[in-house]
Each structure stands twice: as structure tokens, then as C-alpha cells.
mmCIF file with all atom_site columns, C-alpha atoms in Angstrom:
data_model
loop_
_atom_site.group_PDB
_atom_site.id
_atom_site.type_symbol
_atom_site.label_atom_id
_atom_site.label_alt_id
_atom_site.label_comp_id
_atom_site.label_asym_id
_atom_site.label_entity_id
_atom_site.label_seq_id
_atom_site.pdbx_PDB_ins_code
_atom_site.Cartn_x
_atom_site.Cartn_y
_atom_site.Cartn_z
_atom_site.occupancy
_atom_site.B_iso_or_equiv
_atom_site.pdbx_formal_charge
_atom_site.auth_seq_id
_atom_site.auth_comp_id
_atom_site.auth_asym_id
_atom_site.auth_atom_id
_atom_site.pdbx_PDB_model_num
ATOM 1   C CA . LEU R 1 1   ? 41.350 -73.290 100.225 1.00 59.00 ? 1   LEU R CA 1
ATOM 2   C CA . ALA R 1 2   ? 39.388 -74.917 97.013  1.00 66.00 ? 2   ALA R CA 1
ATOM 3   C CA . LYS R 1 3   ? 39.202 -72.758 93.852  1.00 85.00 ? 3   LYS R CA 1
ATOM 4   C CA . THR R 1 4   ? 36.222 -72.081 92.135  1.00 92.00 ? 4   THR R CA 1
ATOM 5   C CA . THR R 1 5   ? 35.344 -71.767 88.463  1.00 94.00 ? 5   THR R CA 1
ATOM 6   C CA . GLN R 1 6   ? 32.040 -69.973 87.287  1.00 95.00 ? 6   GLN R CA 1
ATOM 7   C CA . PRO R 1 7   ? 31.371 -67.908 83.663  1.00 96.00 ? 7   PRO R CA 1
ATOM 8   C CA . ILE R 1 8   ? 32.178 -64.687 83.579  1.00 96.00 ? 8   ILE R CA 1
ATOM 9   C CA . SER R 1 9   ? 28.757 -63.481 82.244  1.00 97.00 ? 9   SER R CA 1
ATOM 10  C CA . MET R 1 10  ? 25.718 -64.576 81.105  1.00 97.00 ? 10  MET R CA 1
ATOM 11  C CA . ASP R 1 11  ? 22.357 -62.760 79.551  1.00 97.00 ? 11  ASP R CA 1
ATOM 12  C CA . SER R 1 12  ? 18.928 -63.990 80.670  1.00 97.00 ? 12  SER R CA 1
ATOM 13  C CA . TYR R 1 13  ? 15.138 -62.632 79.731  1.00 97.00 ? 13  TYR R CA 1
ATOM 14  C CA . GLU R 1 14  ? 12.773 -62.162 82.458  1.00 97.00 ? 14  GLU R CA 1
ATOM 15  C CA . GLY R 1 15  ? 10.511 -64.148 83.746  1.00 97.00 ? 15  GLY R CA 1
ATOM 16  C CA . GLN R 1 16  ? 13.386 -67.447 82.233  1.00 97.00 ? 16  GLN R CA 1
ATOM 17  C CA . GLU R 1 17  ? 15.296 -69.678 85.368  1.00 97.00 ? 17  GLU R CA 1
ATOM 18  C CA . VAL R 1 18  ? 18.561 -68.672 85.159  1.00 98.00 ? 18  VAL R CA 1
ATOM 19  C CA . ASN R 1 19  ? 21.211 -71.853 86.218  1.00 98.00 ? 19  ASN R CA 1
ATOM 20  C CA . ILE R 1 20  ? 24.739 -70.454 87.187  1.00 97.00 ? 20  ILE R CA 1
ATOM 21  C CA . THR R 1 21  ? 27.217 -73.656 87.553  1.00 96.00 ? 21  THR R CA 1
ATOM 22  C CA . CYS R 1 22  ? 30.362 -73.658 89.540  1.00 96.00 ? 22  CYS R CA 1
ATOM 23  C CA . SER R 1 23  ? 33.450 -76.161 89.584  1.00 95.00 ? 23  SER R CA 1
ATOM 24  C CA . HIS R 1 24  ? 34.793 -76.949 92.615  1.00 93.00 ? 24  HIS R CA 1
ATOM 25  C CA . ASN R 1 25  ? 37.316 -80.240 91.586  1.00 93.00 ? 25  ASN R CA 1
ATOM 26  C CA . ASN R 1 26  ? 39.517 -79.998 95.024  1.00 91.00 ? 26  ASN R CA 1
ATOM 27  C CA . ILE R 1 27  ? 36.360 -79.347 97.396  1.00 91.00 ? 27  ILE R CA 1
ATOM 28  C CA . ALA R 1 28  ? 37.448 -81.016 100.760 1.00 89.00 ? 28  ALA R CA 1
ATOM 29  C CA . THR R 1 29  ? 34.894 -83.065 102.557 1.00 90.00 ? 29  THR R CA 1
ATOM 30  C CA . ASN R 1 30  ? 34.599 -80.452 105.388 1.00 84.00 ? 30  ASN R CA 1
ATOM 31  C CA . ASP R 1 31  ? 34.153 -77.791 103.304 1.00 88.00 ? 31  ASP R CA 1
ATOM 32  C CA . TYR R 1 32  ? 30.386 -76.304 102.542 1.00 91.00 ? 32  TYR R CA 1
ATOM 33  C CA . ILE R 1 33  ? 29.311 -74.277 99.156  1.00 93.00 ? 33  ILE R CA 1
ATOM 34  C CA . THR R 1 34  ? 28.202 -71.089 99.474  1.00 93.00 ? 34  THR R CA 1
ATOM 35  C CA . TRP R 1 35  ? 26.616 -68.000 96.564  1.00 96.00 ? 35  TRP R CA 1
ATOM 36  C CA . TYR R 1 36  ? 26.629 -64.584 97.194  1.00 96.00 ? 36  TYR R CA 1
ATOM 37  C CA . GLN R 1 37  ? 25.320 -61.728 95.369  1.00 97.00 ? 37  GLN R CA 1
ATOM 38  C CA . GLN R 1 38  ? 26.827 -58.412 94.512  1.00 97.00 ? 38  GLN R CA 1
ATOM 39  C CA . PHE R 1 39  ? 24.811 -55.534 93.828  1.00 96.00 ? 39  PHE R CA 1
ATOM 40  C CA . PRO R 1 40  ? 27.393 -52.403 92.535  1.00 92.00 ? 40  PRO R CA 1
ATOM 41  C CA . SER R 1 41  ? 27.984 -50.013 94.952  1.00 90.00 ? 41  SER R CA 1
ATOM 42  C CA . GLN R 1 42  ? 27.090 -52.378 97.672  1.00 94.00 ? 42  GLN R CA 1
ATOM 43  C CA . GLY R 1 43  ? 28.838 -55.091 99.509  1.00 96.00 ? 43  GLY R CA 1
ATOM 44  C CA . PRO R 1 44  ? 28.205 -59.447 98.820  1.00 96.00 ? 44  PRO R CA 1
ATOM 45  C CA . ARG R 1 45  ? 24.647 -60.720 100.074 1.00 96.00 ? 45  ARG R CA 1
ATOM 46  C CA . PHE R 1 46  ? 24.703 -63.964 100.962 1.00 94.00 ? 46  PHE R CA 1
ATOM 47  C CA . ILE R 1 47  ? 21.942 -66.550 98.877  1.00 95.00 ? 47  ILE R CA 1
ATOM 48  C CA . ILE R 1 48  ? 22.203 -70.263 100.048 1.00 95.00 ? 48  ILE R CA 1
ATOM 49  C CA . GLN R 1 49  ? 24.347 -72.499 101.338 1.00 93.00 ? 49  GLN R CA 1
ATOM 50  C CA . GLY R 1 50  ? 24.236 -76.202 100.991 1.00 93.00 ? 50  GLY R CA 1
ATOM 51  C CA . TYR R 1 51  ? 26.514 -79.643 101.741 1.00 93.00 ? 51  TYR R CA 1
ATOM 52  C CA . LYS R 1 52  ? 25.340 -82.267 99.051  1.00 92.00 ? 52  LYS R CA 1
ATOM 53  C CA . THR R 1 53  ? 21.848 -82.496 97.140  1.00 92.00 ? 53  THR R CA 1
ATOM 54  C CA . LYS R 1 54  ? 19.379 -80.007 97.184  1.00 96.00 ? 54  LYS R CA 1
ATOM 55  C CA . VAL R 1 55  ? 18.971 -77.349 99.362  1.00 95.00 ? 55  VAL R CA 1
ATOM 56  C CA . THR R 1 56  ? 16.127 -74.254 98.183  1.00 96.00 ? 56  THR R CA 1
ATOM 57  C CA . ASN R 1 57  ? 14.738 -71.097 100.734 1.00 95.00 ? 57  ASN R CA 1
ATOM 58  C CA . GLU R 1 58  ? 12.930 -68.435 98.915  1.00 94.00 ? 58  GLU R CA 1
ATOM 59  C CA . VAL R 1 59  ? 15.520 -66.815 96.680  1.00 92.00 ? 59  VAL R CA 1
ATOM 60  C CA . ALA R 1 60  ? 17.181 -69.556 95.143  1.00 97.00 ? 60  ALA R CA 1
ATOM 61  C CA . SER R 1 61  ? 17.849 -73.334 95.064  1.00 97.00 ? 61  SER R CA 1
ATOM 62  C CA . LEU R 1 62  ? 21.731 -75.377 95.406  1.00 98.00 ? 62  LEU R CA 1
ATOM 63  C CA . PHE R 1 63  ? 21.708 -78.161 93.867  1.00 97.00 ? 63  PHE R CA 1
ATOM 64  C CA . ILE R 1 64  ? 24.500 -80.050 94.117  1.00 97.00 ? 64  ILE R CA 1
ATOM 65  C CA . PRO R 1 65  ? 25.716 -83.577 92.764  1.00 96.00 ? 65  PRO R CA 1
ATOM 66  C CA . ALA R 1 66  ? 26.866 -86.918 94.457  1.00 95.00 ? 66  ALA R CA 1
ATOM 67  C CA . ASP R 1 67  ? 30.666 -86.158 94.190  1.00 95.00 ? 67  ASP R CA 1
ATOM 68  C CA . ARG R 1 68  ? 30.420 -82.456 95.124  1.00 95.00 ? 68  ARG R CA 1
ATOM 69  C CA . LYS R 1 69  ? 32.448 -81.146 92.467  1.00 95.00 ? 69  LYS R CA 1
ATOM 70  C CA . SER R 1 70  ? 30.463 -78.642 90.788  1.00 96.00 ? 70  SER R CA 1
ATOM 71  C CA . SER R 1 71  ? 27.236 -76.617 91.847  1.00 96.00 ? 71  SER R CA 1
ATOM 72  C CA . THR R 1 72  ? 24.696 -75.070 90.645  1.00 97.00 ? 72  THR R CA 1
ATOM 73  C CA . LEU R 1 73  ? 22.678 -72.099 91.270  1.00 98.00 ? 73  LEU R CA 1
ATOM 74  C CA . SER R 1 74  ? 19.248 -72.266 90.057  1.00 98.00 ? 74  SER R CA 1
ATOM 75  C CA . LEU R 1 75  ? 17.186 -68.310 90.414  1.00 97.00 ? 75  LEU R CA 1
ATOM 76  C CA . PRO R 1 76  ? 13.264 -69.036 89.492  1.00 94.00 ? 76  PRO R CA 1
ATOM 77  C CA . ARG R 1 77  ? 11.833 -66.729 86.757  1.00 94.00 ? 77  ARG R CA 1
ATOM 78  C CA . VAL R 1 78  ? 14.583 -63.978 87.061  1.00 97.00 ? 78  VAL R CA 1
ATOM 79  C CA . SER R 1 79  ? 13.565 -60.028 86.856  1.00 96.00 ? 79  SER R CA 1
ATOM 80  C CA . LEU R 1 80  ? 15.366 -56.983 85.992  1.00 97.00 ? 80  LEU R CA 1
ATOM 81  C CA . SER R 1 81  ? 16.604 -56.680 89.721  1.00 96.00 ? 81  SER R CA 1
ATOM 82  C CA . ASP R 1 82  ? 18.727 -59.794 89.764  1.00 96.00 ? 82  ASP R CA 1
ATOM 83  C CA . THR R 1 83  ? 21.389 -58.453 87.425  1.00 97.00 ? 83  THR R CA 1
ATOM 84  C CA . ALA R 1 84  ? 24.183 -58.787 89.314  1.00 97.00 ? 84  ALA R CA 1
ATOM 85  C CA . VAL R 1 85  ? 27.165 -60.606 90.092  1.00 97.00 ? 85  VAL R CA 1
ATOM 86  C CA . TYR R 1 86  ? 27.117 -63.972 91.858  1.00 98.00 ? 86  TYR R CA 1
ATOM 87  C CA . TYR R 1 87  ? 30.108 -65.046 93.539  1.00 96.00 ? 87  TYR R CA 1
ATOM 88  C CA . CYS R 1 88  ? 30.355 -69.078 93.994  1.00 95.00 ? 88  CYS R CA 1
ATOM 89  C CA . LEU R 1 89  ? 32.832 -69.701 97.138  1.00 92.00 ? 89  LEU R CA 1
ATOM 90  C CA . VAL R 1 90  ? 33.841 -73.125 99.572  1.00 90.00 ? 90  VAL R CA 1
ATOM 91  C CA . VAL R 1 91  ? 33.607 -72.123 102.729 1.00 86.00 ? 91  VAL R CA 1
ATOM 92  C CA . PRO R 1 92  ? 35.524 -74.518 105.308 1.00 80.00 ? 92  PRO R CA 1
ATOM 93  C CA . ASN R 1 93  ? 34.303 -75.451 108.337 1.00 71.00 ? 93  ASN R CA 1
ATOM 94  C CA . TYR R 1 94  ? 35.799 -76.726 111.590 1.00 61.00 ? 94  TYR R CA 1
ATOM 95  C CA . GLY R 1 95  ? 37.188 -75.325 114.835 1.00 54.00 ? 95  GLY R CA 1
ATOM 96  C CA . GLY R 1 96  ? 39.462 -72.162 114.813 1.00 52.00 ? 96  GLY R CA 1
ATOM 97  C CA . ALA R 1 97  ? 38.807 -71.774 111.597 1.00 55.00 ? 97  ALA R CA 1
ATOM 98  C CA . THR R 1 98  ? 39.157 -67.893 109.896 1.00 61.00 ? 98  THR R CA 1
ATOM 99  C CA . ASN R 1 99  ? 36.326 -68.683 107.532 1.00 72.00 ? 99  ASN R CA 1
ATOM 100 C CA . LYS R 1 100 ? 37.938 -65.598 105.469 1.00 81.00 ? 100 LYS R CA 1
ATOM 101 C CA . LEU R 1 101 ? 35.709 -65.983 101.966 1.00 85.00 ? 101 LEU R CA 1
ATOM 102 C CA . ILE R 1 102 ? 38.057 -66.517 98.702  1.00 86.00 ? 102 ILE R CA 1
ATOM 103 C CA . PHE R 1 103 ? 36.022 -64.456 95.844  1.00 90.00 ? 103 PHE R CA 1
ATOM 104 C CA . GLY R 1 104 ? 36.964 -65.410 92.551  1.00 87.00 ? 104 GLY R CA 1
ATOM 105 C CA . THR R 1 105 ? 35.691 -62.855 90.175  1.00 88.00 ? 105 THR R CA 1
ATOM 106 C CA . GLY R 1 106 ? 32.379 -64.307 89.863  1.00 95.00 ? 106 GLY R CA 1
ATOM 107 C CA . THR R 1 107 ? 29.775 -64.262 87.190  1.00 97.00 ? 107 THR R CA 1
ATOM 108 C CA . LEU R 1 108 ? 28.020 -61.478 85.685  1.00 97.00 ? 108 LEU R CA 1
ATOM 109 C CA . LEU R 1 109 ? 24.659 -62.599 85.272  1.00 98.00 ? 109 LEU R CA 1
ATOM 110 C CA . ALA R 1 110 ? 22.823 -59.159 83.071  1.00 98.00 ? 110 ALA R CA 1
ATOM 111 C CA . VAL R 1 111 ? 19.304 -59.686 82.682  1.00 97.00 ? 111 VAL R CA 1
ATOM 112 C CA . GLN R 1 112 ? 17.062 -57.429 80.039  1.00 96.00 ? 112 GLN R CA 1
ATOM 113 C CA . PRO R 1 113 ? 13.211 -57.328 80.123  1.00 95.00 ? 113 PRO R CA 1
ATOM 114 C CA . GLY M 2 1   ? 17.619 -54.965 112.812 1.00 58.00 ? 1   GLY M CA 1
ATOM 115 C CA . ALA M 2 2   ? 20.353 -52.446 111.922 1.00 84.00 ? 2   ALA M CA 1
ATOM 116 C CA . GLY M 2 3   ? 22.870 -53.997 109.452 1.00 94.00 ? 3   GLY M CA 1
ATOM 117 C CA . VAL M 2 4   ? 27.135 -53.416 108.669 1.00 97.00 ? 4   VAL M CA 1
ATOM 118 C CA . SER M 2 5   ? 27.568 -49.697 108.996 1.00 97.00 ? 5   SER M CA 1
ATOM 119 C CA . GLN M 2 6   ? 30.775 -48.313 107.522 1.00 98.00 ? 6   GLN M CA 1
ATOM 120 C CA . THR M 2 7   ? 32.058 -44.492 107.582 1.00 98.00 ? 7   THR M CA 1
ATOM 121 C CA . PRO M 2 8   ? 33.013 -42.801 105.518 1.00 98.00 ? 8   PRO M CA 1
ATOM 122 C CA . SER M 2 9   ? 31.081 -43.605 102.442 1.00 97.00 ? 9   SER M CA 1
ATOM 123 C CA . ASN M 2 10  ? 33.774 -42.385 100.361 1.00 97.00 ? 10  ASN M CA 1
ATOM 124 C CA . LYS M 2 11  ? 37.056 -40.853 101.095 1.00 98.00 ? 11  LYS M CA 1
ATOM 125 C CA . VAL M 2 12  ? 39.731 -39.056 99.431  1.00 98.00 ? 12  VAL M CA 1
ATOM 126 C CA . THR M 2 13  ? 42.812 -38.644 100.153 1.00 98.00 ? 13  THR M CA 1
ATOM 127 C CA . GLU M 2 14  ? 46.256 -37.469 98.595  1.00 97.00 ? 14  GLU M CA 1
ATOM 128 C CA . LYS M 2 15  ? 49.088 -39.430 98.342  1.00 97.00 ? 15  LYS M CA 1
ATOM 129 C CA . GLY M 2 16  ? 51.542 -40.193 101.746 1.00 97.00 ? 16  GLY M CA 1
ATOM 130 C CA . LYS M 2 17  ? 48.691 -39.079 103.999 1.00 98.00 ? 17  LYS M CA 1
ATOM 131 C CA . TYR M 2 18  ? 46.714 -40.998 106.747 1.00 98.00 ? 18  TYR M CA 1
ATOM 132 C CA . VAL M 2 19  ? 43.658 -42.910 106.455 1.00 98.00 ? 19  VAL M CA 1
ATOM 133 C CA . GLU M 2 20  ? 41.081 -44.256 109.154 1.00 98.00 ? 20  GLU M CA 1
ATOM 134 C CA . LEU M 2 21  ? 38.315 -46.619 107.684 1.00 98.00 ? 21  LEU M CA 1
ATOM 135 C CA . ARG M 2 22  ? 35.751 -47.285 110.664 1.00 98.00 ? 22  ARG M CA 1
ATOM 136 C CA . CYS M 2 23  ? 33.249 -50.509 110.694 1.00 98.00 ? 23  CYS M CA 1
ATOM 137 C CA . ASP M 2 24  ? 30.149 -50.548 112.715 1.00 98.00 ? 24  ASP M CA 1
ATOM 138 C CA . PRO M 2 25  ? 29.126 -54.920 113.258 1.00 96.00 ? 25  PRO M CA 1
ATOM 139 C CA . ILE M 2 26  ? 25.707 -56.236 113.866 1.00 95.00 ? 26  ILE M CA 1
ATOM 140 C CA . SER M 2 27  ? 25.556 -56.089 117.564 1.00 93.00 ? 27  SER M CA 1
ATOM 141 C CA . GLY M 2 28  ? 26.553 -59.081 119.119 1.00 90.00 ? 28  GLY M CA 1
ATOM 142 C CA . HIS M 2 29  ? 28.457 -60.795 116.344 1.00 92.00 ? 29  HIS M CA 1
ATOM 143 C CA . THR M 2 30  ? 31.820 -61.762 117.701 1.00 90.00 ? 30  THR M CA 1
ATOM 144 C CA . ALA M 2 31  ? 33.559 -62.679 113.851 1.00 91.00 ? 31  ALA M CA 1
ATOM 145 C CA . LEU M 2 32  ? 34.579 -59.049 111.811 1.00 94.00 ? 32  LEU M CA 1
ATOM 146 C CA . TYR M 2 33  ? 36.172 -59.094 108.840 1.00 95.00 ? 33  TYR M CA 1
ATOM 147 C CA . TRP M 2 34  ? 38.270 -56.695 106.585 1.00 97.00 ? 34  TRP M CA 1
ATOM 148 C CA . TYR M 2 35  ? 38.391 -57.483 102.657 1.00 97.00 ? 35  TYR M CA 1
ATOM 149 C CA . ARG M 2 36  ? 39.383 -55.084 100.036 1.00 97.00 ? 36  ARG M CA 1
ATOM 150 C CA . GLN M 2 37  ? 37.745 -55.232 96.302  1.00 97.00 ? 37  GLN M CA 1
ATOM 151 C CA . SER M 2 38  ? 39.255 -53.405 93.307  1.00 95.00 ? 38  SER M CA 1
ATOM 152 C CA . LEU M 2 39  ? 36.980 -52.942 90.536  1.00 92.00 ? 39  LEU M CA 1
ATOM 153 C CA . GLY M 2 40  ? 36.173 -55.866 88.567  1.00 90.00 ? 40  GLY M CA 1
ATOM 154 C CA . GLN M 2 41  ? 37.300 -57.936 90.628  1.00 92.00 ? 41  GLN M CA 1
ATOM 155 C CA . GLY M 2 42  ? 36.131 -60.284 93.778  1.00 93.00 ? 42  GLY M CA 1
ATOM 156 C CA . PRO M 2 43  ? 36.706 -58.800 97.618  1.00 95.00 ? 43  PRO M CA 1
ATOM 157 C CA . GLU M 2 44  ? 40.161 -59.993 99.175  1.00 95.00 ? 44  GLU M CA 1
ATOM 158 C CA . PHE M 2 45  ? 40.368 -60.691 102.172 1.00 94.00 ? 45  PHE M CA 1
ATOM 159 C CA . LEU M 2 46  ? 42.243 -58.770 104.356 1.00 96.00 ? 46  LEU M CA 1
ATOM 160 C CA . ILE M 2 47  ? 41.978 -59.403 108.373 1.00 95.00 ? 47  ILE M CA 1
ATOM 161 C CA . TYR M 2 48  ? 40.256 -61.245 110.759 1.00 93.00 ? 48  TYR M CA 1
ATOM 162 C CA . PHE M 2 49  ? 38.970 -60.346 114.877 1.00 93.00 ? 49  PHE M CA 1
ATOM 163 C CA . GLN M 2 50  ? 38.032 -62.420 117.243 1.00 90.00 ? 50  GLN M CA 1
ATOM 164 C CA . GLY M 2 51  ? 36.745 -60.466 119.488 1.00 90.00 ? 51  GLY M CA 1
ATOM 165 C CA . THR M 2 52  ? 38.952 -57.573 120.014 1.00 92.00 ? 52  THR M CA 1
ATOM 166 C CA . GLY M 2 53  ? 41.998 -59.758 119.006 1.00 90.00 ? 53  GLY M CA 1
ATOM 167 C CA . ALA M 2 54  ? 43.666 -59.867 115.050 1.00 90.00 ? 54  ALA M CA 1
ATOM 168 C CA . ALA M 2 55  ? 42.902 -63.804 114.693 1.00 87.00 ? 55  ALA M CA 1
ATOM 169 C CA . ASP M 2 56  ? 44.571 -63.614 110.905 1.00 90.00 ? 56  ASP M CA 1
ATOM 170 C CA . ASP M 2 57  ? 46.020 -61.056 109.824 1.00 93.00 ? 57  ASP M CA 1
ATOM 171 C CA . SER M 2 58  ? 47.704 -62.976 106.565 1.00 93.00 ? 58  SER M CA 1
ATOM 172 C CA . GLY M 2 59  ? 45.475 -60.653 104.225 1.00 94.00 ? 59  GLY M CA 1
ATOM 173 C CA . LEU M 2 60  ? 47.260 -56.824 104.735 1.00 96.00 ? 60  LEU M CA 1
ATOM 174 C CA . PRO M 2 61  ? 49.114 -56.213 101.701 1.00 96.00 ? 61  PRO M CA 1
ATOM 175 C CA . ASN M 2 62  ? 52.203 -54.715 103.937 1.00 95.00 ? 62  ASN M CA 1
ATOM 176 C CA . ASP M 2 63  ? 52.866 -52.747 107.235 1.00 96.00 ? 63  ASP M CA 1
ATOM 177 C CA . ARG M 2 64  ? 51.418 -49.519 106.434 1.00 98.00 ? 64  ARG M CA 1
ATOM 178 C CA . PHE M 2 65  ? 47.516 -51.294 107.345 1.00 98.00 ? 65  PHE M CA 1
ATOM 179 C CA . PHE M 2 66  ? 46.568 -51.897 110.579 1.00 97.00 ? 66  PHE M CA 1
ATOM 180 C CA . ALA M 2 67  ? 43.082 -52.917 111.786 1.00 97.00 ? 67  ALA M CA 1
ATOM 181 C CA . VAL M 2 68  ? 42.124 -52.479 115.613 1.00 97.00 ? 68  VAL M CA 1
ATOM 182 C CA . ARG M 2 69  ? 39.182 -53.452 117.153 1.00 96.00 ? 69  ARG M CA 1
ATOM 183 C CA . PRO M 2 70  ? 39.652 -52.298 120.982 1.00 95.00 ? 70  PRO M CA 1
ATOM 184 C CA . GLU M 2 71  ? 36.413 -53.156 122.648 1.00 94.00 ? 71  GLU M CA 1
ATOM 185 C CA . GLY M 2 72  ? 34.964 -56.053 120.402 1.00 91.00 ? 72  GLY M CA 1
ATOM 186 C CA . SER M 2 73  ? 32.618 -53.812 118.776 1.00 94.00 ? 73  SER M CA 1
ATOM 187 C CA . VAL M 2 74  ? 33.255 -51.076 116.333 1.00 97.00 ? 74  VAL M CA 1
ATOM 188 C CA . SER M 2 75  ? 36.816 -51.668 113.804 1.00 98.00 ? 75  SER M CA 1
ATOM 189 C CA . THR M 2 76  ? 39.331 -49.234 112.746 1.00 98.00 ? 76  THR M CA 1
ATOM 190 C CA . LEU M 2 77  ? 41.298 -49.742 109.445 1.00 98.00 ? 77  LEU M CA 1
ATOM 191 C CA . LYS M 2 78  ? 43.854 -47.854 109.718 1.00 98.00 ? 78  LYS M CA 1
ATOM 192 C CA . ILE M 2 79  ? 46.456 -46.853 106.399 1.00 98.00 ? 79  ILE M CA 1
ATOM 193 C CA . GLN M 2 80  ? 49.637 -45.354 107.030 1.00 98.00 ? 80  GLN M CA 1
ATOM 194 C CA . ARG M 2 81  ? 51.128 -42.837 103.676 1.00 98.00 ? 81  ARG M CA 1
ATOM 195 C CA . THR M 2 82  ? 48.524 -43.775 101.174 1.00 98.00 ? 82  THR M CA 1
ATOM 196 C CA . GLU M 2 83  ? 49.822 -45.126 98.053  1.00 97.00 ? 83  GLU M CA 1
ATOM 197 C CA . ARG M 2 84  ? 47.691 -44.760 94.743  1.00 97.00 ? 84  ARG M CA 1
ATOM 198 C CA . GLY M 2 85  ? 47.487 -48.491 94.341  1.00 96.00 ? 85  GLY M CA 1
ATOM 199 C CA . ASP M 2 86  ? 45.404 -48.077 97.340  1.00 97.00 ? 86  ASP M CA 1
ATOM 200 C CA . SER M 2 87  ? 42.267 -46.856 95.787  1.00 98.00 ? 87  SER M CA 1
ATOM 201 C CA . ALA M 2 88  ? 39.786 -49.267 96.161  1.00 98.00 ? 88  ALA M CA 1
ATOM 202 C CA . VAL M 2 89  ? 35.778 -50.147 98.072  1.00 98.00 ? 89  VAL M CA 1
ATOM 203 C CA . TYR M 2 90  ? 36.946 -51.790 101.904 1.00 98.00 ? 90  TYR M CA 1
ATOM 204 C CA . LEU M 2 91  ? 34.503 -54.066 102.935 1.00 98.00 ? 91  LEU M CA 1
ATOM 205 C CA . CYS M 2 92  ? 33.466 -54.993 106.083 1.00 97.00 ? 92  CYS M CA 1
ATOM 206 C CA . ALA M 2 93  ? 31.594 -57.745 107.278 1.00 95.00 ? 93  ALA M CA 1
ATOM 207 C CA . SER M 2 94  ? 30.657 -59.340 110.626 1.00 94.00 ? 94  SER M CA 1
ATOM 208 C CA . SER M 2 95  ? 29.000 -62.300 111.499 1.00 91.00 ? 95  SER M CA 1
ATOM 209 C CA . SER M 2 96  ? 27.986 -63.938 114.961 1.00 86.00 ? 96  SER M CA 1
ATOM 210 C CA . SER M 2 97  ? 30.979 -66.675 115.052 1.00 72.00 ? 97  SER M CA 1
ATOM 211 C CA . GLU M 2 98  ? 32.975 -68.351 113.491 1.00 59.00 ? 98  GLU M CA 1
ATOM 212 C CA . GLY M 2 99  ? 32.300 -71.940 111.169 1.00 59.00 ? 99  GLY M CA 1
ATOM 213 C CA . THR M 2 100 ? 30.193 -71.513 108.141 1.00 63.00 ? 100 THR M CA 1
ATOM 214 C CA . ASP M 2 101 ? 27.975 -68.748 109.820 1.00 76.00 ? 101 ASP M CA 1
ATOM 215 C CA . THR M 2 102 ? 26.646 -65.980 107.219 1.00 86.00 ? 102 THR M CA 1
ATOM 216 C CA . GLN M 2 103 ? 28.852 -62.955 106.557 1.00 90.00 ? 103 GLN M CA 1
ATOM 217 C CA . TYR M 2 104 ? 26.650 -59.836 106.647 1.00 93.00 ? 104 TYR M CA 1
ATOM 218 C CA . PHE M 2 105 ? 28.729 -57.275 104.511 1.00 96.00 ? 105 PHE M CA 1
ATOM 219 C CA . GLY M 2 106 ? 28.340 -53.456 104.668 1.00 97.00 ? 106 GLY M CA 1
ATOM 220 C CA . PRO M 2 107 ? 28.109 -51.167 101.732 1.00 96.00 ? 107 PRO M CA 1
ATOM 221 C CA . GLY M 2 108 ? 31.869 -50.540 101.640 1.00 97.00 ? 108 GLY M CA 1
ATOM 222 C CA . THR M 2 109 ? 33.958 -47.064 101.824 1.00 98.00 ? 109 THR M CA 1
ATOM 223 C CA . ARG M 2 110 ? 35.244 -45.985 99.015  1.00 98.00 ? 110 ARG M CA 1
ATOM 224 C CA . LEU M 2 111 ? 38.633 -45.066 99.418  1.00 98.00 ? 111 LEU M CA 1
ATOM 225 C CA . THR M 2 112 ? 40.297 -42.332 96.027  1.00 98.00 ? 112 THR M CA 1
ATOM 226 C CA . VAL M 2 113 ? 44.316 -42.218 96.391  1.00 98.00 ? 113 VAL M CA 1
ATOM 227 C CA . LEU M 2 114 ? 45.016 -39.184 94.592  1.00 96.00 ? 114 LEU M CA 1
#
């Protein structure tokens, strides 16, 4: 399974756009890139998933360059409630796979007033 | 609709005791996962069920850990002869099937072994 590398922590202010970049140099053809968010005392929550180019939903955007060796999670106009740990994961998609999620230590995003 | 629920939310036990942790997945979800999360770390995979069978138990740390899902819905994680190193948050997740389907996590059970 492809290993991911992301910053340990980031700081931001309310109203700013936050971009968290993740590298996954060994990503395989069948792998998808998935981001989860985790608040204290809660389980991780799915944010967004993509394979290539750009994916956008009501929460975030995910940018994936052509070589797919990295990806960037973009959170528009963050608020204090976006303070959380953000995990970048590479998830294989092939028949019969366990699809256990391999989490790293994530990026702790701290949003200040 | 209801999400994944886990009981108890907190469990304190003494070293050497037996504990059971319960997970109620989202109704209709065939895939169920158990993870363990230590302080400051991301969740670590333990075991995966597809239906009633354990399709992948490669993450179970040793034979003191065991999990069942007898009717393909509720699952119980069982830990025998607990050790202080077993203290962690135990998370359960479910998804509608395999592949890249989203895993929905419960709030976890915080296990403390004294």
C-alpha cells in the first residue's frame, strides 16, 4: 500500500483558504486518494475522494496532478470548527480487497480567530 | 439515519481481565472494520468482516484479541487477559461493500487498562 506523507501541523485564521498537501510517490494505478477528518473524541469522517484532476463537494476540493504522486486538499474559508486532524489515505480499488484504511499521523489543523 | 454506534463509550478494567466491545454498524452495511487508535496516532487496522466471516484479521496484534459477527450485523471485539498496552480507543467502521466505498466510523470505545 502506498505510503503517504503530509505535514504534521498547520495553522490558519478564520476565513482563510487552507491547502494541505500530501505526497504519495508510490501510488498504484488502481489506487484512489481519500481524505478523512477527525475531531477529538470522535471517529474519522470521510471528506472527499478522487482519482485524478479535481473533485469538489460541499465541504472541500481535492486537486490531483497528472502524475498522481501528490494531492492537495483545499478547505475554503475555514472556521474555528474546522480545527481537526486531517488524514490523507491511498485506497486500492480492486476486487476482493480488504480495503483496510492505512492511516498516518495526519495533519493537525489549528484555526484561530 | 442512524450511524455506527459503539458501546460502551468508556471501559475501565484491570490488568488480566476480559472485555467485550460492541459495534452496531449502519443497517444494511455488509463490510465491518475494527481499528485501534493510540494517543497522537492515526487509527490502526485490526480486522475486517464481509458478512459473517472475518475476511482479513491480519491486524490483530496477538491471540488475546478476537472478534465475531455471527449474524452479519453486530460485531463484538473480545480481548482476553488485558494488558496496560491495550489501552486505546477502539473504533468500528462499516461500509456498504468493498472497493472504495466510504467507511463510516463510530465514536469509539475508550479502553483503559489499569
